[in-house]
CSV table of N, CA, C and O in Angstrom, one decimal:
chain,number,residue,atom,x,y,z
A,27,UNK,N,-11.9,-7.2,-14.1
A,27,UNK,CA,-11.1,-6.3,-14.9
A,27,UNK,C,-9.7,-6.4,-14.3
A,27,UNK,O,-9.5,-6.3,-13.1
A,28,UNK,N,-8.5,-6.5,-15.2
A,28,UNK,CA,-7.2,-6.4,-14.7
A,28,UNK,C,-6.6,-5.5,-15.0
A,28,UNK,O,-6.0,-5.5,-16.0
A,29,UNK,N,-6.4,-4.6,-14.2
A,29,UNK,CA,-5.6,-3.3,-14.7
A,29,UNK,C,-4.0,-3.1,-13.8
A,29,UNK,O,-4.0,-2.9,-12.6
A,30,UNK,N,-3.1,-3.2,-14.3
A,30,UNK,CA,-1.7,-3.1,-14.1
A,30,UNK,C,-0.8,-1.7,-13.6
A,30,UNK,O,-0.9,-0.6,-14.2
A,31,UNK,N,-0.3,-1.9,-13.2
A,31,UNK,CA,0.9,-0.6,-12.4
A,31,UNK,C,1.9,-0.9,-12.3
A,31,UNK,O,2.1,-1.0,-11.1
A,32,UNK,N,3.3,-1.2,-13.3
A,32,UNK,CA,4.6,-1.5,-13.6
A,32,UNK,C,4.1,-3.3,-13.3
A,32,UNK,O,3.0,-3.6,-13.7
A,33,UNK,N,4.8,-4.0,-12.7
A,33,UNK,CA,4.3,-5.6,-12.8
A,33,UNK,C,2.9,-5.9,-11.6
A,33,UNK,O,2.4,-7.0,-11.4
A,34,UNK,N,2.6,-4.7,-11.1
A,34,UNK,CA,1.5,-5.6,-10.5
A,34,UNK,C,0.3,-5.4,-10.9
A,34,UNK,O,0.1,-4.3,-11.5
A,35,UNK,N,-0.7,-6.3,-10.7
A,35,UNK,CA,-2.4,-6.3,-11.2
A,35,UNK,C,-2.9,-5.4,-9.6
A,35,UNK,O,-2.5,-5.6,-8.5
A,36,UNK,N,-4.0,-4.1,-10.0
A,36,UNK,CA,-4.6,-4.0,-8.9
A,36,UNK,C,-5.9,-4.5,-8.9
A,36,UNK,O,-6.3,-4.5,-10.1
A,37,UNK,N,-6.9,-5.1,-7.9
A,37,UNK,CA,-8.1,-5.4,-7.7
A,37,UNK,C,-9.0,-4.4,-8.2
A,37,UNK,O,-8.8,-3.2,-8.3
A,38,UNK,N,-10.2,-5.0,-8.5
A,38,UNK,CA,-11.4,-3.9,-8.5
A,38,UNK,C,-11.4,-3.2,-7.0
A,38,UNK,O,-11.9,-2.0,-6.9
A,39,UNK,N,-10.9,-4.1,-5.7
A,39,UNK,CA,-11.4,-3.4,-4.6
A,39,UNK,C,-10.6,-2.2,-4.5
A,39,UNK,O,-11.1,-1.1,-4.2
A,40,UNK,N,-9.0,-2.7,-4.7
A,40,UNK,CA,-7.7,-1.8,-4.9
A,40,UNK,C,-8.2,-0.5,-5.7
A,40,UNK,O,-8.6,0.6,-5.4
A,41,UNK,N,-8.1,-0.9,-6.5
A,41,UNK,CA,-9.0,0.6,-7.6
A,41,UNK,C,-10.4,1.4,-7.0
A,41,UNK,O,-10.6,2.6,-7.4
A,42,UNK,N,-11.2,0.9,-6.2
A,42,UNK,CA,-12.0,1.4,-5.7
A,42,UNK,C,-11.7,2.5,-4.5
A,42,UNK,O,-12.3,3.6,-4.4
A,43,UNK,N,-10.8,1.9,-3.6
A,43,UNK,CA,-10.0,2.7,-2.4
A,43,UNK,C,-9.2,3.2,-3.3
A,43,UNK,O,-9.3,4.3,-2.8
A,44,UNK,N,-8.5,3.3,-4.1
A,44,UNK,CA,-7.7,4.2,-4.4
A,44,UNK,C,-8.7,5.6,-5.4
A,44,UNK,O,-8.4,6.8,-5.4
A,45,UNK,N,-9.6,5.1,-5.9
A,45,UNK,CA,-10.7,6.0,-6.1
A,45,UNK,C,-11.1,7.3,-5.0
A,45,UNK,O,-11.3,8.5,-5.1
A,46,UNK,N,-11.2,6.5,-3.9
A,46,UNK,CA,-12.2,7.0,-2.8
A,46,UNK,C,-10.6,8.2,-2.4
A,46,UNK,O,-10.6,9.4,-2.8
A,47,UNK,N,-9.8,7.7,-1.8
A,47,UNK,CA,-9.2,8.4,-1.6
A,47,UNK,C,-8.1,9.4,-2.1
A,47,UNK,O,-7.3,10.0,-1.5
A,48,UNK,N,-8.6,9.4,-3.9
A,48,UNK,CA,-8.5,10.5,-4.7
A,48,UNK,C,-6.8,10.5,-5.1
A,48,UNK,O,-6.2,11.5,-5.5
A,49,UNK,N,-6.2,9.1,-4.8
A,49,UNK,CA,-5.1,8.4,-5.7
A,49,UNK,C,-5.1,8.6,-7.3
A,49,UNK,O,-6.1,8.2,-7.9
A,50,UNK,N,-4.1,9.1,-8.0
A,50,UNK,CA,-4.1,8.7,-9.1
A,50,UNK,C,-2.7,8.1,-9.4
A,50,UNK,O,-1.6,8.4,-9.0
A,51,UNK,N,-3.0,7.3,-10.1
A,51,UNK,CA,-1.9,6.2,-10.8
A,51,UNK,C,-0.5,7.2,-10.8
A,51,UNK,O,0.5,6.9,-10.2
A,52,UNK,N,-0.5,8.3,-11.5
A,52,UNK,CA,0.9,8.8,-11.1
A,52,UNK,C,1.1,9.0,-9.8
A,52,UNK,O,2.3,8.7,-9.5
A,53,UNK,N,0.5,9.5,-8.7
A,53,UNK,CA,0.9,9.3,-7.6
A,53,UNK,C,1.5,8.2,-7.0
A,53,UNK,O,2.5,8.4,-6.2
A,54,UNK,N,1.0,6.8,-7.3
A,54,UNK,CA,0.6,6.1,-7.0
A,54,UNK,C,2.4,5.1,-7.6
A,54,UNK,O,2.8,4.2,-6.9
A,55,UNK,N,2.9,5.5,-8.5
A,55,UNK,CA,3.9,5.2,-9.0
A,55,UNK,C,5.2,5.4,-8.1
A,55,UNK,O,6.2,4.7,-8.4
A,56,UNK,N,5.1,6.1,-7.4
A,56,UNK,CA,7.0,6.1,-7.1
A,56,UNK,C,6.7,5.1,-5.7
A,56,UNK,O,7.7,4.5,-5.2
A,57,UNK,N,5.1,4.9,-5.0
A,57,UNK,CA,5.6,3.8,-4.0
A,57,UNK,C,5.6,2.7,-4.6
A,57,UNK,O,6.1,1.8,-3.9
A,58,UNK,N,5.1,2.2,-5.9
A,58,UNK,CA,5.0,0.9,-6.4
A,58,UNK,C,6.5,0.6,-6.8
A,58,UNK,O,7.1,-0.4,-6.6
A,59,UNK,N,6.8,1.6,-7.3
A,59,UNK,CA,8.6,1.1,-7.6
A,59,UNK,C,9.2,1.2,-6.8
A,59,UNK,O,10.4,0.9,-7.0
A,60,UNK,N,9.0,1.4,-5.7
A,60,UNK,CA,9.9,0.8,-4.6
A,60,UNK,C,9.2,-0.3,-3.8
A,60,UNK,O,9.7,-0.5,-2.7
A,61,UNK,N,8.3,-1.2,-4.1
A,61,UNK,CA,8.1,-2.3,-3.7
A,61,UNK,C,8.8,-3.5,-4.0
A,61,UNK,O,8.5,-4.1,-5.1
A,62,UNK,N,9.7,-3.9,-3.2
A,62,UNK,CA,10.5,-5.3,-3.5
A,62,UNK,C,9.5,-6.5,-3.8
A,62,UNK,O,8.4,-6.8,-3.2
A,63,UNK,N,10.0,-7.2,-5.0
A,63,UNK,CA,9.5,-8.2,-5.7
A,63,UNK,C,8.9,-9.6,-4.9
A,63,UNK,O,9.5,-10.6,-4.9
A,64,UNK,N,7.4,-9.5,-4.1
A,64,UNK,CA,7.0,-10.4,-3.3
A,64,UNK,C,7.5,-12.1,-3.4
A,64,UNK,O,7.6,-12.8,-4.4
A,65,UNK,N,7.6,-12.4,-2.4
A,65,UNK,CA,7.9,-14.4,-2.9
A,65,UNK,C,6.5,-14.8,-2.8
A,65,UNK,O,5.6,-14.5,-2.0
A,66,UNK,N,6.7,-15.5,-3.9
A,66,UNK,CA,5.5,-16.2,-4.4
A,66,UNK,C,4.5,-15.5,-4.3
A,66,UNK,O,4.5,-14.2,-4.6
A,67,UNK,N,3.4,-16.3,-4.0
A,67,UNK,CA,2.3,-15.7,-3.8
A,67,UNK,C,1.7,-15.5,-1.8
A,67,UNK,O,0.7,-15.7,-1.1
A,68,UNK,N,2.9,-15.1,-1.6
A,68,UNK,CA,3.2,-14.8,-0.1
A,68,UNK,C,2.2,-13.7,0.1
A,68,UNK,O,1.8,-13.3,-1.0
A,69,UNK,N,1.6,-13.1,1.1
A,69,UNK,CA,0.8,-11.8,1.5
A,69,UNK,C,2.0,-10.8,1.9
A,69,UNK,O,3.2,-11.0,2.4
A,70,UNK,N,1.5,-10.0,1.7
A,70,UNK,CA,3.1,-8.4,1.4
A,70,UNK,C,2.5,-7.5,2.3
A,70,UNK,O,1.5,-7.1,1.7
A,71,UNK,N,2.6,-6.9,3.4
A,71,UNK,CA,2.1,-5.8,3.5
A,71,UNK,C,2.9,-4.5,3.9
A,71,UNK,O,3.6,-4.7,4.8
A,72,UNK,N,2.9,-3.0,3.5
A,72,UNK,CA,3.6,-2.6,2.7
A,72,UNK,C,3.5,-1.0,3.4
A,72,UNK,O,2.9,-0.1,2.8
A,73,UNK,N,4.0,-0.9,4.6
A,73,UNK,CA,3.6,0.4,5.0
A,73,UNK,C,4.7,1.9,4.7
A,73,UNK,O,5.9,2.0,4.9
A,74,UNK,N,3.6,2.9,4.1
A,74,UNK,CA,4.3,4.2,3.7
A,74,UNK,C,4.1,5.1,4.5
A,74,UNK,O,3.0,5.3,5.1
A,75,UNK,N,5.4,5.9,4.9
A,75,UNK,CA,5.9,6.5,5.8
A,75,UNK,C,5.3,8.0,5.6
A,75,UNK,O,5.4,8.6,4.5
A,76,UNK,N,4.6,8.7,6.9
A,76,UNK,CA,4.2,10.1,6.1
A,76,UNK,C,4.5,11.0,5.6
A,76,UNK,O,3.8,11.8,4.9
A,77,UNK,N,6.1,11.0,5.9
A,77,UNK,CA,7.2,11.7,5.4
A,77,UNK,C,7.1,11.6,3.8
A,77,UNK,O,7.0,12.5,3.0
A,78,UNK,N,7.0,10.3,3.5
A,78,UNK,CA,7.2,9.7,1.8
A,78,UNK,C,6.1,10.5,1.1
A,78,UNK,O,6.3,11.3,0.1
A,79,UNK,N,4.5,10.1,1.8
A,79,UNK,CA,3.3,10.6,1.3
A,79,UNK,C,3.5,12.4,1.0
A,79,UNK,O,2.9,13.0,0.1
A,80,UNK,N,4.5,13.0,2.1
A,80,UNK,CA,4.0,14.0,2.0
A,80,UNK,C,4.9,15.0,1.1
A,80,UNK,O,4.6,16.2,0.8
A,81,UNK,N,6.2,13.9,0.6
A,81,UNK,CA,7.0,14.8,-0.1
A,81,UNK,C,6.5,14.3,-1.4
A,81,UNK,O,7.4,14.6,-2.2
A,82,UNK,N,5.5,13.6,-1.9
A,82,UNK,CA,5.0,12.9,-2.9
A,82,UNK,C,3.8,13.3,-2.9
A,82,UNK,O,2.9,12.6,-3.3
A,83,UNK,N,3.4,14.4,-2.5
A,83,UNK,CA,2.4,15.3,-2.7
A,83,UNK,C,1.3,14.6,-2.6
A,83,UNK,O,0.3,15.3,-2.8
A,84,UNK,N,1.0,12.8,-2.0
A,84,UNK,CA,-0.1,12.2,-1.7
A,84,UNK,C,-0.9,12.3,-0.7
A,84,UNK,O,-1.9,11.6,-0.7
A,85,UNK,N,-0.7,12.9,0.2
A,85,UNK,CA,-1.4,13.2,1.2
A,85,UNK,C,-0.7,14.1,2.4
A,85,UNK,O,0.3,13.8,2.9
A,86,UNK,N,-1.3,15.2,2.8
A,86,UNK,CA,-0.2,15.6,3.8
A,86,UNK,C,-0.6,15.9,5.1
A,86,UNK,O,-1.1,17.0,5.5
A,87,UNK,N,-0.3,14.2,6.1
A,87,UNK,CA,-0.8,14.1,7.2
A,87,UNK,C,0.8,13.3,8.0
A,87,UNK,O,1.7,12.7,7.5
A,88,UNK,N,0.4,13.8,9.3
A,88,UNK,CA,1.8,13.5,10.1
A,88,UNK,C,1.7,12.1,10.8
A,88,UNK,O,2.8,11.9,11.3
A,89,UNK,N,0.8,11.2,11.0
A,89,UNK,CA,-0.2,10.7,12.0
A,89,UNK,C,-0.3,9.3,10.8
A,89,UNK,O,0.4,8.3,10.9
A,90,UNK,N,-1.5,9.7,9.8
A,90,UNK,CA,-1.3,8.5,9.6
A,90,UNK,C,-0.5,7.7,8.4
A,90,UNK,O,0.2,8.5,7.7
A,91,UNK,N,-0.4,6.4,8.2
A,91,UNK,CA,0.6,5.5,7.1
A,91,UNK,C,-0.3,5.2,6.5
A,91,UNK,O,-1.5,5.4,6.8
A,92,UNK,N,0.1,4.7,5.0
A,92,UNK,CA,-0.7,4.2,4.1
A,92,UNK,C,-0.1,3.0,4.1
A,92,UNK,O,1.1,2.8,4.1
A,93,UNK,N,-1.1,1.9,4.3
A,93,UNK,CA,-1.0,0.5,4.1
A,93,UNK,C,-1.6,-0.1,2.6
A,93,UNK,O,-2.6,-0.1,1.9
A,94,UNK,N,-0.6,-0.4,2.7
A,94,UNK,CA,-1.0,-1.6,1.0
A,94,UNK,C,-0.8,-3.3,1.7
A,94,UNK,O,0.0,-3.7,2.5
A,95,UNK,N,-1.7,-3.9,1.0
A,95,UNK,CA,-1.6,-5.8,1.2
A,95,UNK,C,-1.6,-6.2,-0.3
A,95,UNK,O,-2.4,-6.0,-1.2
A,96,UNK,N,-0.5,-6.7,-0.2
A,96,UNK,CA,-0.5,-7.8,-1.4
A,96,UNK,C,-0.8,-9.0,-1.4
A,96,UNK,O,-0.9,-9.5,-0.3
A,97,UNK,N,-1.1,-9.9,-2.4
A,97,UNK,CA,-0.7,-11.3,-2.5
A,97,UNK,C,0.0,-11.7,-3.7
A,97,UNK,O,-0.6,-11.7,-4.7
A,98,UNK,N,1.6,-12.0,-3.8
A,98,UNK,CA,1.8,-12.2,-4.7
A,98,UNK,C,2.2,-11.1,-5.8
A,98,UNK,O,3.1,-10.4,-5.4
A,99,UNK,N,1.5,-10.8,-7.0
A,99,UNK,CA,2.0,-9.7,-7.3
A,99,UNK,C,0.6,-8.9,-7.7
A,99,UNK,O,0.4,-8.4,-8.8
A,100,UNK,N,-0.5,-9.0,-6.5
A,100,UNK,CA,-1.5,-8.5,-6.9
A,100,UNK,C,-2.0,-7.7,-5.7
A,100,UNK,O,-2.3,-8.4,-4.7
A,101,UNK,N,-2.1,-6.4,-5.7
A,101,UNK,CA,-2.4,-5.2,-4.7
A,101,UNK,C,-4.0,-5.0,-4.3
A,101,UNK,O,-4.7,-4.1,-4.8
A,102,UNK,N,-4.4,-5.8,-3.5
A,102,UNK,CA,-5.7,-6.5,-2.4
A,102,UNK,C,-6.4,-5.1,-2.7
A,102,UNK,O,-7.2,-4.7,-3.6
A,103,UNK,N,-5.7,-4.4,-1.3
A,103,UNK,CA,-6.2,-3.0,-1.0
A,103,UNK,C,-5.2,-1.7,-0.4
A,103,UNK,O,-4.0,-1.9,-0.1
A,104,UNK,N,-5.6,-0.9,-0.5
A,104,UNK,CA,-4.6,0.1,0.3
A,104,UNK,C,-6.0,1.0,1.4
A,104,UNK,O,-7.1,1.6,1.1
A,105,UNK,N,-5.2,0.9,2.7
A,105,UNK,CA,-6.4,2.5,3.6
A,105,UNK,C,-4.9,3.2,4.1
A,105,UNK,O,-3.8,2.9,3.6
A,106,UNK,N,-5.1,3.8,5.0
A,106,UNK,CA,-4.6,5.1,5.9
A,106,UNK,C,-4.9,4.4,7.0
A,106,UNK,O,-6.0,3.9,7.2
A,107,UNK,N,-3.6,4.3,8.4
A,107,UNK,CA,-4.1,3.5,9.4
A,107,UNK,C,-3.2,4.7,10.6
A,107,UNK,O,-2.3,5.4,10.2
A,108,UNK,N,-3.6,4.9,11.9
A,108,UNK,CA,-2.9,5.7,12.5
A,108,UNK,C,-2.0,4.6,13.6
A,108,UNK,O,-1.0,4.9,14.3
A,109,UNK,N,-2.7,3.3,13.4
A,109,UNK,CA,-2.3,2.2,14.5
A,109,UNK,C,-1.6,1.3,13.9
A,109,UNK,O,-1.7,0.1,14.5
A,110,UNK,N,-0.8,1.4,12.8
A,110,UNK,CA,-0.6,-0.3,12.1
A,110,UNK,C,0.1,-1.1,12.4
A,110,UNK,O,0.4,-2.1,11.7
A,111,UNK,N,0.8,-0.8,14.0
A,111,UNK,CA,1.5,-1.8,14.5
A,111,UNK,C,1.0,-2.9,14.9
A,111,UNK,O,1.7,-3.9,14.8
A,112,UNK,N,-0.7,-3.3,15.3
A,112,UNK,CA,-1.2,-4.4,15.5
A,112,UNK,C,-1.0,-5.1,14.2
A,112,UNK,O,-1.3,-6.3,14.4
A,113,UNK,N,-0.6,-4.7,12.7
A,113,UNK,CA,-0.3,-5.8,12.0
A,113,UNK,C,0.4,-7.0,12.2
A,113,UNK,O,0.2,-8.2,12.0
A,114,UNK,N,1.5,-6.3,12.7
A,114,UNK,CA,2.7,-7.4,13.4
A,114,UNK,C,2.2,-8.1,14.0
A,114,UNK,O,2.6,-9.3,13.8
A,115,UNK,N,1.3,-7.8,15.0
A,115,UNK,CA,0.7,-9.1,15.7
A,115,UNK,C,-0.2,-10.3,14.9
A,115,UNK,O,-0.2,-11.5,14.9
A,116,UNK,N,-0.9,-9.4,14.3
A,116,UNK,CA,-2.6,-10.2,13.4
A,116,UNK,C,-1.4,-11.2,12.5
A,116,UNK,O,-1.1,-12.4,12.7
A,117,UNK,N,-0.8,-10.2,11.7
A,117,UNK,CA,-0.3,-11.2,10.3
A,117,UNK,C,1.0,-12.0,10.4
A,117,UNK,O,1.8,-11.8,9.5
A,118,UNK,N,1.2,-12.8,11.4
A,118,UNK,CA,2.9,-13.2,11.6
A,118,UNK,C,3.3,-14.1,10.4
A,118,UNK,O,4.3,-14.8,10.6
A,119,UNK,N,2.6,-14.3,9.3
A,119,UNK,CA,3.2,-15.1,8.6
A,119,UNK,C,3.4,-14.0,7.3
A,119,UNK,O,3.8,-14.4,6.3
A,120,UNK,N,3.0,-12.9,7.5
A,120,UNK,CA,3.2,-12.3,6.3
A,120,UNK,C,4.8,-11.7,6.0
A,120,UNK,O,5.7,-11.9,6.8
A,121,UNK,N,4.7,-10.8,4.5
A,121,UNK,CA,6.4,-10.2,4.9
A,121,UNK,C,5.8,-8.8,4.6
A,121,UNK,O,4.9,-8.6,3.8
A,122,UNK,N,6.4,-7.9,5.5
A,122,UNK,CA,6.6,-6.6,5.8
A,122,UNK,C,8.0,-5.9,4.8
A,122,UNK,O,9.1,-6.3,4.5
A,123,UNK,N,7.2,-4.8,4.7
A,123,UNK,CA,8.2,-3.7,3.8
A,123,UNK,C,7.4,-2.1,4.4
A,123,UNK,O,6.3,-1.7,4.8
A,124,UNK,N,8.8,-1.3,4.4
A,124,UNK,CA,8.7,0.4,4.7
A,124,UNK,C,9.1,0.9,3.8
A,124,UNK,O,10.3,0.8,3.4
A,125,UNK,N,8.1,1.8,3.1
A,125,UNK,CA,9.0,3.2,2.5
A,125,UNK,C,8.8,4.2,3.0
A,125,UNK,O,7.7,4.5,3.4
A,126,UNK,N,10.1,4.9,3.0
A,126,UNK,CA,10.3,6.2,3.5
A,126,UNK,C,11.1,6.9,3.0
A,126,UNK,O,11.2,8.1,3.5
């Protein structure tokens, strides 16, 4: 199933975590438009600031980020991480993006 959110496709897995954690697509909307347009089919990963989550009524925690991974212009998965600086290390070939 290909279901879309302004130009990107989300996964069935994406749609599932955003299920679980009781995301709805309008929420889900003002961080997608501020996602800058990935190169190629590059891996994206995309961390939201709590400040963002919490004036966007998506979650209101001080602690952890919401992580999204792309590939390209298709949204993998998204969780909640309280540590996501080991990204930087794991993914050095990926590109990083902050909203806040």
């Amino acid at each position: 199933m290909k279901t879309k959110i302004f130009d990107l496709i989300k996964t069935d897995h994406e749609l599932y975590k955003q299920w679980m954690y009781g995301i709805t697509d309008p929420q889900l909307q003002p961080i997608v438009s501020r996602i800058d347009a990935p190169k190629g089919n590059q891996k994206k990963i995309v961390f939201v600031l709590p400040s963002f989550l919490q004036s966007h009524g998506i979650r209101d925690t001080k602690k952890e980020i919401m992580v999204l991974v792309l590939r390209g212009y298709t949204i993998i998965t998204l969780y909640y991480s309280e540590t996501p600086n080991r990204l930087f290390r794991k993914e050095k070939d990926a590109e990083f993006q902050m909203i806040y």
